[in-house]
Amino acid sequence: MGSRMGIAVTEYAPDRVVGTMPVAGNRQPYGLLHGGANAVLAEQLGSIAAALHAGADRIAVGLELSCTHHRAATEGTVTGVATPLHRGGATATFEIVITDERGKRTCSARLTCVLRDKPPAN
């Protein structure tokens, strides 16, 4: 889904995952960046961060996502930065801050993932 939305991950490390997404192609009928597009960006970045924490033998599955939309983005590119709030053995929670090209916060999101053993290959 990330590729359909134009999301590009530009940085990934255990403590920080960064990605960008164009506003064009992701607008709602009023010309504003769709709130669901913010949610997709947040979940994409937070899930990558959780997977990095989980390690190669485990998987991270989204459990809860919440998004607060602070201001509208109408053009350009938005940038999301995921940082850890909690990294445990069973769950991991990340804050994802989305900003516009002026550095203004457009959305604050929080993603919690459950961490599980990787299922056996079929």
mmCIF file of C-alpha atoms in Angstrom, residues 72-118:
data_model
loop_
_atom_site.group_PDB
_atom_site.id
_atom_site.type_symbol
_atom_site.label_atom_id
_atom_site.label_comp_id
_atom_site.label_asym_id
_atom_site.label_seq_id
_atom_site.Cartn_x
_atom_site.Cartn_y
_atom_site.Cartn_z
ATOM 1 C CA ALA A 72 -4.203 20.762 6.675
ATOM 2 C CA ALA A 73 -1.576 20.020 4.070
ATOM 3 C CA THR A 74 -2.701 20.975 0.567
ATOM 4 C CA GLU A 75 0.449 20.599 -1.520
ATOM 5 C CA GLY A 76 4.031 19.396 -1.494
ATOM 6 C CA THR A 77 5.298 16.542 0.607
ATOM 7 C CA VAL A 78 4.755 15.543 4.208
ATOM 8 C CA THR A 79 7.399 13.846 6.328
ATOM 9 C CA GLY A 80 6.773 11.355 9.108
ATOM 10 C CA VAL A 81 9.194 10.495 11.895
ATOM 11 C CA ALA A 82 8.559 7.441 14.088
ATOM 12 C CA THR A 83 10.284 7.256 17.478
ATOM 13 C CA PRO A 84 9.773 4.727 20.282
ATOM 14 C CA LEU A 85 7.582 5.389 23.304
ATOM 15 C CA HIS A 86 7.741 1.806 24.614
ATOM 16 C CA ARG A 87 9.681 -1.224 23.402
ATOM 17 C CA GLY A 88 8.793 -4.339 25.334
ATOM 18 C CA GLY A 89 8.851 -8.049 24.674
ATOM 19 C CA ALA A 90 5.135 -8.353 23.835
ATOM 20 C CA THR A 91 4.248 -4.879 22.535
ATOM 21 C CA ALA A 92 5.960 -1.825 21.101
ATOM 22 C CA THR A 93 4.499 1.683 20.839
ATOM 23 C CA PHE A 94 5.753 4.465 18.596
ATOM 24 C CA GLU A 95 4.927 8.133 18.188
ATOM 25 C CA ILE A 96 4.789 9.286 14.585
ATOM 26 C CA VAL A 97 4.992 13.041 13.980
ATOM 27 C CA ILE A 98 3.979 14.192 10.499
ATOM 28 C CA THR A 99 5.045 17.642 9.307
ATOM 29 C CA ASP A 100 4.624 19.704 6.153
ATOM 30 C CA GLU A 101 7.444 21.217 4.106
ATOM 31 C CA ARG A 102 7.567 24.229 6.463
ATOM 32 C CA GLY A 103 8.176 21.946 9.428
ATOM 33 C CA LYS A 104 4.688 22.559 10.838
ATOM 34 C CA ARG A 105 3.126 19.574 12.564
ATOM 35 C CA THR A 106 0.108 18.366 10.604
ATOM 36 C CA CYS A 107 -0.590 15.104 12.449
ATOM 37 C CA SER A 108 0.398 13.306 15.644
ATOM 38 C CA ALA A 109 -0.081 9.554 15.626
ATOM 39 C CA ARG A 110 0.590 6.689 17.995
ATOM 40 C CA LEU A 111 0.902 3.068 16.894
ATOM 41 C CA THR A 112 1.051 0.029 19.163
ATOM 42 C CA CYS A 113 2.099 -3.299 17.668
ATOM 43 C CA VAL A 114 1.936 -6.732 19.211
ATOM 44 C CA LEU A 115 5.137 -8.748 18.791
ATOM 45 C CA ARG A 116 4.797 -12.452 17.998
ATOM 46 C CA ASP A 117 6.966 -15.343 16.950
ATOM 47 C CA LYS A 118 7.207 -15.661 13.179
#
